[in-house]
Amino acid sequence: MGLLDSFNFLSQKIMQHILVLGAGLSSSYLINYFIKHAPAYNWHITVADASLETAQQKINHSEYATALQLDATNEIAIGKLVQSSDIVVSLLPPTLHVLIAKQCIALGKHLVTASYITDGMKALHEEALHAGVLLLNECGLDPGIDHLSAKKIIDDIHAKGGEIISFKSHCGGLVAPEYDDNPWNYKFTWNPRNVVLSGQATAKFLNEGKLKYIIPQHIFEQTEPVTITHYGEFESYANRDSLSYIEPYNLTKATTVFRGTLRKKGYCQTWNLLVKLGLTDDTFTVANIHTMRALLHALVPGNNVDELEQRVCAFLNITATSNEFEKLKWLGLFENSQLENAEATPAQLLQQLLQVKWKLQKSELDMIVMKHEFVYELNHSAHYLTSELVVKGENEILTAMAKTVGLPMAIATKLILQNTIATRGVAMPLHTEFYEPMLAELAEHGIQFSENTTLLPQ
Amino acid sequence: MGLLDSFNFLSQKIMQHILVLGAGLSSSYLINYFIKHAPAYNWHITVADASLETAQQKINHSEYATALQLDATNEIAIGKLVQSSDIVVSLLPPTLHVLIAKQCIALGKHLVTASYITDGMKALHEEALHAGVLLLNECGLDPGIDHLSAKKIIDDIHAKGGEIISFKSHCGGLVAPEYDDNPWNYKFTWNPRNVVLSGQATAKFLNEGKLKYIIPQHIFEQTEPVTITHYGEFESYANRDSLSYIEPYNLTKATTVFRGTLRKKGYCQTWNLLVKLGLTDDTFTVANIHTMRALLHALVPGNNVDELEQRVCAFLNITATSNEFEKLKWLGLFENSQLENAEATPAQLLQQLLQVKWKLQKSELDMIVMKHEFVYELNHSAHYLTSELVVKGENEILTAMAKTVGLPMAIATKLILQNTIATRGVAMPLHTEFYEPMLAELAEHGIQFSENTTLLPQ
């Protein structure tokens, strides 16, 4: 028995306390994992949420867990909870993470989140290092599993002496094909507001050695076609900032770096029509508009309400028999049914409509799709490597999204508690010590990538 | 001699002190007016500017004026100047006006500006009323002369028992036709940054009884044609908020209320191409871009720099022999000359280019064009009334813009000093006491509208 093993053995004898802040949508898998492993690892889990009932539902009377009510803005209450735990997993809104991270530093506790590293979080790096604390962020799906899987491939290629020329990565949360029964081939499986406001900042990426910018009015026009084995044709629209991945991923020699969001083929073209209509605009509030038809009437040139359909077709340069127009009609854009909240932005009104039309029903399952594409040179040959992941939800609560966001955090938490992680400070899971054990255990849970490499013609 | 006249007579015996804050572009006409009338009215003018030299140039050794250096953020210094004056005319940036207005209230002095009434200014109304102080804003060209001229017509129509059905108003600062020698038919006659960023907020107006919104990507596509007698064809793109004029103009029965900005015909269509290209985007900073050609390359899909012209044509759906493409080429968008400031937004880089290409040369004159269009019902007939104004600059300093912005403020200042204005509090020049004497005196300076009324077919 080596020194580290002895230490692990010992540490497992002492009870370890895991504090889970927030018991929302993405917490089920994570909490189930902790409770399942609690007896073996001698863990106790405290789940704190704004709603005591929600927290109680999630721990489901487990003897290894405690449910608490928590006001996430109450610093003193959070401080007490952090103090009495060994590690903190936060599923709270990202804006609260800097505050929690500060308490973790002060009290010498590690923190795990699935959120992007903000400037505020980044600024805590030195302090966290000094306190010997790990603030592990971007440890969910995207960001999270994308880091683990992409970085492992990158490190492997580099280890073989290869050089990466091109990296493209795509990810999307969609409805499983069995339940894909609407003309948009999309249902909400995550925060609807984020979907409606997606693509409203200029996208930056690198393409064949050149910086590329796509302004919001063109984002859904300039998509990349993506095929997923057995799952057909998708399209990927550019994410806000692909350039920020170049350094952490060690892609400084790549001439193409692109990250995008996946939708089924055809979605973006019609979404772009909603953008053109002004229905995704979140910058102004409409007044005295009580139906979607009235909103559309206000946004499209012309005055004849009876000819609204023809006016929309002319404005968008589409025909009334087109696929696109059918999709718009299917959404109910031309209907006279009363809107709930009339004092709202067009984006808010569109969201109200979509939440009804794109609702994932209780019996329906979601699906996560991720694909990395690499071109690399090795031994004077160019190789094309793809790595694909498809995960389907198990049921209404154990969704693919909850699973792929929650499990990486849960596994990372276990690894940290087992003292196998040397990283300290503000970090993303980009190193071998994260991706090797995490990808291995994710595979055991069915989260497994399929890789394929072909030689490109000279 | 009536009571008021006696008072005026008396007041003219006492020296009155006018404080002019800011001696920038629009101050020349204003200061000349004050100096010219100073002996007759026993005025002394103090001109304070960040640059003493600029202030001195403007007063041109007049014995009736003093030039001072002033730091506009120095509240104490401003307070002293306000204290020793009878009225304050501020040409400082609008953001400083609330501060100055507060000092005017505290010291019991009237204020005249040409700026839009901000929420901060509006909030001072009660306080100003209580202090018996007039804070007269929107007293330049647009806003200013538009108020005077439109409100006089509106009041006249109402006085005759007419009802206004439709009001459209357009204004633009352009190059005089004699110097209109570029394919855009436009040169900068005012703040270039405002021109580049124009049309970047959703426009709201009323059209035949219906609220209309135009989102930024369509503003330059949906223009109104406008003809100006003897000056040919123009086009008017929608201003941000035409609805805010309904109440102050007493247009509550009008079913159409539209305000727009005038350009020569054809300008907006090609400006819209710059919008589509992303060149007017001010929300992100480009990196490592050193020429306009490189910027365009980054903004337009594709990778072949040699085919940039073809790519732009394909992207914009125009031909290389089109008028639009000629205008883009004329701007130098495809050139490889080095940009001054490479770390900038596309809008800032475009502005750099336009400031060279659209420069109004020293020998060239500018031109102000304004047109109101009314439809009103009177005696069971519908009438169409137009009121047009064209003002050309006199020389490089006494531009049409400086004249039309400065003179209304100067005349209002005179009227206030003569005690002919009863209005107090935060106000715009919308009442008879403003527009009757002001329009009459503006006409003496060649700022005169031409009215024409025709009967519309039943």
PDB file of N, CA and C in Angstrom, chain A residues 202 207-208 210-213 215 217-218 222 275-276 278 281 283-287 297-303 305 311 315, chain B residues 202 207-208 210-213 215 217-218 222 275-276 278 281 283-287 297-303 305 311 315:
ATOM      1  N   THR A 202     -21.726  39.217 -31.238  1.00  0.00           N
ATOM      2  CA  THR A 202     -20.868  38.870 -32.367  1.00  0.00           C
ATOM      3  C   THR A 202     -20.041  37.625 -32.046  1.00  0.00           C
ATOM      4  N   ASN A 207     -10.541  30.824 -38.783  1.00  0.00           N
ATOM      5  CA  ASN A 207     -10.844  29.962 -39.919  1.00  0.00           C
ATOM      6  C   ASN A 207      -9.702  30.010 -40.929  1.00  0.00           C
ATOM      7  N   GLU A 208      -9.010  28.889 -41.070  1.00  0.00           N
ATOM      8  CA  GLU A 208      -7.877  28.790 -41.999  1.00  0.00           C
ATOM      9  C   GLU A 208      -6.906  29.951 -41.832  1.00  0.00           C
ATOM     10  N   LYS A 210      -7.358  32.830 -40.443  1.00  0.00           N
ATOM     11  CA  LYS A 210      -7.896  34.189 -40.410  1.00  0.00           C
ATOM     12  C   LYS A 210      -8.947  34.327 -39.317  1.00  0.00           C
ATOM     13  N   LEU A 211      -8.874  35.445 -38.621  1.00  0.00           N
ATOM     14  CA  LEU A 211      -9.914  35.803 -37.664  1.00  0.00           C
ATOM     15  C   LEU A 211     -11.218  36.031 -38.411  1.00  0.00           C
ATOM     16  N   LYS A 212     -12.308  35.519 -37.858  1.00  0.00           N
ATOM     17  CA  LYS A 212     -13.610  35.743 -38.475  1.00  0.00           C
ATOM     18  C   LYS A 212     -14.589  36.269 -37.428  1.00  0.00           C
ATOM     19  N   TYR A 213     -15.383  37.235 -37.843  1.00  0.00           N
ATOM     20  CA  TYR A 213     -16.425  37.775 -36.978  1.00  0.00           C
ATOM     21  C   TYR A 213     -17.765  37.575 -37.676  1.00  0.00           C
ATOM     22  N   ILE A 215     -21.557  39.010 -37.172  1.00  0.00           N
ATOM     23  CA  ILE A 215     -22.439  39.878 -36.383  1.00  0.00           C
ATOM     24  C   ILE A 215     -23.791  39.176 -36.218  1.00  0.00           C
ATOM     25  N   GLN A 217     -26.876  39.615 -36.887  1.00  0.00           N
ATOM     26  CA  GLN A 217     -27.874  39.419 -37.944  1.00  0.00           C
ATOM     27  C   GLN A 217     -27.496  38.323 -38.932  1.00  0.00           C
ATOM     28  N   HIS A 218     -26.248  37.807 -38.862  1.00  0.00           N
ATOM     29  CA  HIS A 218     -25.855  36.744 -39.793  1.00  0.00           C
ATOM     30  C   HIS A 218     -25.563  35.402 -39.122  1.00  0.00           C
ATOM     31  N   GLN A 222     -24.984  31.580 -41.252  1.00  0.00           N
ATOM     32  CA  GLN A 222     -23.675  31.024 -41.594  1.00  0.00           C
ATOM     33  C   GLN A 222     -23.368  29.828 -40.710  1.00  0.00           C
ATOM     34  N   VAL A 275     -35.432  36.165 -36.190  1.00  0.00           N
ATOM     35  CA  VAL A 275     -34.495  37.270 -35.919  1.00  0.00           C
ATOM     36  C   VAL A 275     -34.824  38.448 -36.831  1.00  0.00           C
ATOM     37  N   LYS A 276     -34.989  38.157 -38.125  1.00  0.00           N
ATOM     38  CA  LYS A 276     -35.296  39.217 -39.094  1.00  0.00           C
ATOM     39  C   LYS A 276     -36.607  39.922 -38.779  1.00  0.00           C
ATOM     40  N   GLY A 278     -37.655  40.544 -35.960  1.00  0.00           N
ATOM     41  CA  GLY A 278     -37.502  41.332 -34.739  1.00  0.00           C
ATOM     42  C   GLY A 278     -38.054  40.616 -33.512  1.00  0.00           C
ATOM     43  N   ASP A 281     -35.754  40.271 -30.465  1.00  0.00           N
ATOM     44  CA  ASP A 281     -35.207  41.513 -29.917  1.00  0.00           C
ATOM     45  C   ASP A 281     -35.610  41.670 -28.451  1.00  0.00           C
ATOM     46  N   THR A 283     -34.418  44.373 -26.595  1.00  0.00           N
ATOM     47  CA  THR A 283     -33.935  45.702 -26.205  1.00  0.00           C
ATOM     48  C   THR A 283     -35.040  46.736 -26.050  1.00  0.00           C
ATOM     49  N   PHE A 284     -36.257  46.403 -26.472  1.00  0.00           N
ATOM     50  CA  PHE A 284     -37.329  47.385 -26.291  1.00  0.00           C
ATOM     51  C   PHE A 284     -38.622  46.672 -25.898  1.00  0.00           C
ATOM     52  N   THR A 285     -39.474  47.408 -25.194  1.00  0.00           N
ATOM     53  CA  THR A 285     -40.730  46.865 -24.691  1.00  0.00           C
ATOM     54  C   THR A 285     -41.858  47.346 -25.579  1.00  0.00           C
ATOM     55  N   VAL A 286     -42.710  46.429 -25.986  1.00  0.00           N
ATOM     56  CA  VAL A 286     -43.846  46.840 -26.810  1.00  0.00           C
ATOM     57  C   VAL A 286     -44.996  47.244 -25.887  1.00  0.00           C
ATOM     58  N   ALA A 287     -45.850  48.127 -26.393  1.00  0.00           N
ATOM     59  CA  ALA A 287     -46.960  48.629 -25.585  1.00  0.00           C
ATOM     60  C   ALA A 287     -48.274  48.302 -26.292  1.00  0.00           C
ATOM     61  N   HIS A 297     -47.739  42.346 -36.772  1.00  0.00           N
ATOM     62  CA  HIS A 297     -48.272  43.473 -37.538  1.00  0.00           C
ATOM     63  C   HIS A 297     -47.454  44.743 -37.277  1.00  0.00           C
ATOM     64  N   ALA A 298     -47.056  44.928 -36.024  1.00  0.00           N
ATOM     65  CA  ALA A 298     -46.281  46.120 -35.657  1.00  0.00           C
ATOM     66  C   ALA A 298     -44.851  46.052 -36.180  1.00  0.00           C
ATOM     67  N   LEU A 299     -44.353  44.834 -36.405  1.00  0.00           N
ATOM     68  CA  LEU A 299     -42.946  44.663 -36.784  1.00  0.00           C
ATOM     69  C   LEU A 299     -42.726  44.584 -38.303  1.00  0.00           C
ATOM     70  N   VAL A 300     -43.810  44.324 -39.041  1.00  0.00           N
ATOM     71  CA  VAL A 300     -43.678  44.109 -40.489  1.00  0.00           C
ATOM     72  C   VAL A 300     -44.282  45.308 -41.226  1.00  0.00           C
ATOM     73  N   PRO A 301     -43.631  45.802 -42.273  1.00  0.00           N
ATOM     74  CA  PRO A 301     -44.170  46.969 -42.980  1.00  0.00           C
ATOM     75  C   PRO A 301     -45.566  46.693 -43.534  1.00  0.00           C
ATOM     76  N   GLY A 302     -46.332  47.769 -43.661  1.00  0.00           N
ATOM     77  CA  GLY A 302     -47.674  47.649 -44.224  1.00  0.00           C
ATOM     78  C   GLY A 302     -48.742  47.819 -43.163  1.00  0.00           C
ATOM     79  N   ASN A 303     -49.985  47.992 -43.622  1.00  0.00           N
ATOM     80  CA  ASN A 303     -51.060  48.328 -42.682  1.00  0.00           C
ATOM     81  C   ASN A 303     -52.247  47.396 -42.719  1.00  0.00           C
ATOM     82  N   VAL A 305     -54.079  44.344 -41.895  1.00  0.00           N
ATOM     83  CA  VAL A 305     -53.933  43.203 -40.977  1.00  0.00           C
ATOM     84  C   VAL A 305     -54.373  41.916 -41.657  1.00  0.00           C
ATOM     85  N   ARG A 311     -47.783  39.869 -46.221  1.00  0.00           N
ATOM     86  CA  ARG A 311     -46.772  40.873 -45.888  1.00  0.00           C
ATOM     87  C   ARG A 311     -45.520  40.218 -45.290  1.00  0.00           C
ATOM     88  N   PHE A 315     -41.852  40.314 -46.859  1.00  0.00           N
ATOM     89  CA  PHE A 315     -40.782  40.895 -46.036  1.00  0.00           C
ATOM     90  C   PHE A 315     -39.607  39.923 -45.910  1.00  0.00           C
TER      91      PHE A 315
ATOM     92  N   THR B 202     -34.150  50.479 -31.973  1.00  0.00           N
ATOM     93  CA  THR B 202     -35.431  50.243 -32.632  1.00  0.00           C
ATOM     94  C   THR B 202     -36.205  51.553 -32.752  1.00  0.00           C
ATOM     95  N   ASN B 207     -48.456  54.603 -37.548  1.00  0.00           N
ATOM     96  CA  ASN B 207     -48.759  54.634 -38.973  1.00  0.00           C
ATOM     97  C   ASN B 207     -50.194  54.193 -39.213  1.00  0.00           C
ATOM     98  N   GLU B 208     -51.027  55.102 -39.676  1.00  0.00           N
ATOM     99  CA  GLU B 208     -52.442  54.819 -39.932  1.00  0.00           C
ATOM    100  C   GLU B 208     -53.096  54.099 -38.759  1.00  0.00           C
ATOM    101  N   LYS B 210     -51.739  52.457 -36.313  1.00  0.00           N
ATOM    102  CA  LYS B 210     -51.066  51.295 -35.744  1.00  0.00           C
ATOM    103  C   LYS B 210     -49.660  51.649 -35.309  1.00  0.00           C
ATOM    104  N   LEU B 211     -49.269  51.136 -34.145  1.00  0.00           N
ATOM    105  CA  LEU B 211     -47.895  51.249 -33.683  1.00  0.00           C
ATOM    106  C   LEU B 211     -46.992  50.471 -34.622  1.00  0.00           C
ATOM    107  N   LYS B 212     -45.858  51.043 -34.958  1.00  0.00           N
ATOM    108  CA  LYS B 212     -44.897  50.345 -35.806  1.00  0.00           C
ATOM    109  C   LYS B 212     -43.522  50.369 -35.161  1.00  0.00           C
ATOM    110  N   TYR B 213     -42.837  49.244 -35.232  1.00  0.00           N
ATOM    111  CA  TYR B 213     -41.465  49.151 -34.736  1.00  0.00           C
ATOM    112  C   TYR B 213     -40.565  48.733 -35.901  1.00  0.00           C
ATOM    113  N   ILE B 215     -36.764  47.346 -36.284  1.00  0.00           N
ATOM    114  CA  ILE B 215     -35.521  46.970 -35.597  1.00  0.00           C
ATOM    115  C   ILE B 215     -34.324  47.457 -36.420  1.00  0.00           C
ATOM    116  N   GLN B 217     -31.753  46.319 -37.920  1.00  0.00           N
ATOM    117  CA  GLN B 217     -31.315  45.747 -39.206  1.00  0.00           C
ATOM    118  C   GLN B 217     -32.211  46.136 -40.368  1.00  0.00           C
ATOM    119  N   HIS B 218     -33.368  46.762 -40.097  1.00  0.00           N
ATOM    120  CA  HIS B 218     -34.248  47.161 -41.201  1.00  0.00           C
ATOM    121  C   HIS B 218     -34.425  48.671 -41.342  1.00  0.00           C
ATOM    122  N   GLN B 222     -36.321  50.674 -44.808  1.00  0.00           N
ATOM    123  CA  GLN B 222     -37.719  51.115 -44.834  1.00  0.00           C
ATOM    124  C   GLN B 222     -37.796  52.631 -44.741  1.00  0.00           C
ATOM    125  N   VAL B 275     -24.208  48.366 -42.839  1.00  0.00           N
ATOM    126  CA  VAL B 275     -24.802  47.744 -41.645  1.00  0.00           C
ATOM    127  C   VAL B 275     -24.716  46.225 -41.770  1.00  0.00           C
ATOM    128  N   LYS B 276     -25.127  45.706 -42.934  1.00  0.00           N
ATOM    129  CA  LYS B 276     -25.101  44.253 -43.171  1.00  0.00           C
ATOM    130  C   LYS B 276     -23.697  43.679 -43.079  1.00  0.00           C
ATOM    131  N   GLY B 278     -21.510  44.618 -41.136  1.00  0.00           N
ATOM    132  CA  GLY B 278     -21.042  44.670 -39.754  1.00  0.00           C
ATOM    133  C   GLY B 278     -20.151  45.869 -39.499  1.00  0.00           C
ATOM    134  N   ASP B 281     -21.008  48.173 -36.551  1.00  0.00           N
ATOM    135  CA  ASP B 281     -21.116  47.536 -35.235  1.00  0.00           C
ATOM    136  C   ASP B 281     -20.138  48.181 -34.261  1.00  0.00           C
ATOM    137  N   THR B 283     -20.101  47.180 -30.916  1.00  0.00           N
ATOM    138  CA  THR B 283     -20.201  46.362 -29.693  1.00  0.00           C
ATOM    139  C   THR B 283     -18.995  45.464 -29.460  1.00  0.00           C
ATOM    140  N   PHE B 284     -18.120  45.341 -30.441  1.00  0.00           N
ATOM    141  CA  PHE B 284     -16.933  44.496 -30.204  1.00  0.00           C
ATOM    142  C   PHE B 284     -15.702  45.126 -30.851  1.00  0.00           C
ATOM    143  N   THR B 285     -14.563  44.804 -30.281  1.00  0.00           N
ATOM    144  CA  THR B 285     -13.297  45.362 -30.743  1.00  0.00           C
ATOM    145  C   THR B 285     -12.571  44.318 -31.577  1.00  0.00           C
ATOM    146  N   VAL B 286     -12.097  44.717 -32.730  1.00  0.00           N
ATOM    147  CA  VAL B 286     -11.355  43.771 -33.555  1.00  0.00           C
ATOM    148  C   VAL B 286      -9.887  43.801 -33.142  1.00  0.00           C
ATOM    149  N   ALA B 287      -9.216  42.698 -33.354  1.00  0.00           N
ATOM    150  CA  ALA B 287      -7.811  42.587 -32.951  1.00  0.00           C
ATOM    151  C   ALA B 287      -6.970  42.280 -34.175  1.00  0.00           C
ATOM    152  N   HIS B 297     -12.515  41.358 -44.831  1.00  0.00           N
ATOM    153  CA  HIS B 297     -12.209  39.932 -44.969  1.00  0.00           C
ATOM    154  C   HIS B 297     -12.662  39.153 -43.738  1.00  0.00           C
ATOM    155  N   ALA B 298     -12.483  39.757 -42.561  1.00  0.00           N
ATOM    156  CA  ALA B 298     -12.876  39.088 -41.309  1.00  0.00           C
ATOM    157  C   ALA B 298     -14.394  39.047 -41.144  1.00  0.00           C
ATOM    158  N   LEU B 299     -15.085  39.975 -41.791  1.00  0.00           N
ATOM    159  CA  LEU B 299     -16.534  40.095 -41.586  1.00  0.00           C
ATOM    160  C   LEU B 299     -17.360  39.341 -42.632  1.00  0.00           C
ATOM    161  N   VAL B 300     -16.719  38.993 -43.745  1.00  0.00           N
ATOM    162  CA  VAL B 300     -17.456  38.374 -44.854  1.00  0.00           C
ATOM    163  C   VAL B 300     -17.042  36.903 -44.967  1.00  0.00           C
ATOM    164  N   PRO B 301     -18.001  36.005 -45.174  1.00  0.00           N
ATOM    165  CA  PRO B 301     -17.665  34.575 -45.244  1.00  0.00           C
ATOM    166  C   PRO B 301     -16.665  34.295 -46.364  1.00  0.00           C
ATOM    167  N   GLY B 302     -15.884  33.254 -46.167  1.00  0.00           N
ATOM    168  CA  GLY B 302     -14.921  32.844 -47.184  1.00  0.00           C
ATOM    169  C   GLY B 302     -13.506  33.151 -46.771  1.00  0.00           C
ATOM    170  N   ASN B 303     -12.537  32.593 -47.512  1.00  0.00           N
ATOM    171  CA  ASN B 303     -11.141  32.685 -47.095  1.00  0.00           C
ATOM    172  C   ASN B 303     -10.203  33.292 -48.114  1.00  0.00           C
ATOM    173  N   VAL B 305      -8.641  35.983 -49.963  1.00  0.00           N
ATOM    174  CA  VAL B 305      -8.544  37.445 -49.902  1.00  0.00           C
ATOM    175  C   VAL B 305      -8.587  38.054 -51.306  1.00  0.00           C
ATOM    176  N   ARG B 311     -16.695  38.047 -53.053  1.00  0.00           N
ATOM    177  CA  ARG B 311     -17.340  37.544 -51.836  1.00  0.00           C
ATOM    178  C   ARG B 311     -18.307  38.590 -51.275  1.00  0.00           C
ATOM    179  N   PHE B 315     -22.237  38.120 -50.831  1.00  0.00           N
ATOM    180  CA  PHE B 315     -22.786  38.255 -49.482  1.00  0.00           C
ATOM    181  C   PHE B 315     -23.918  39.274 -49.451  1.00  0.00           C
TER     182      PHE B 315
END
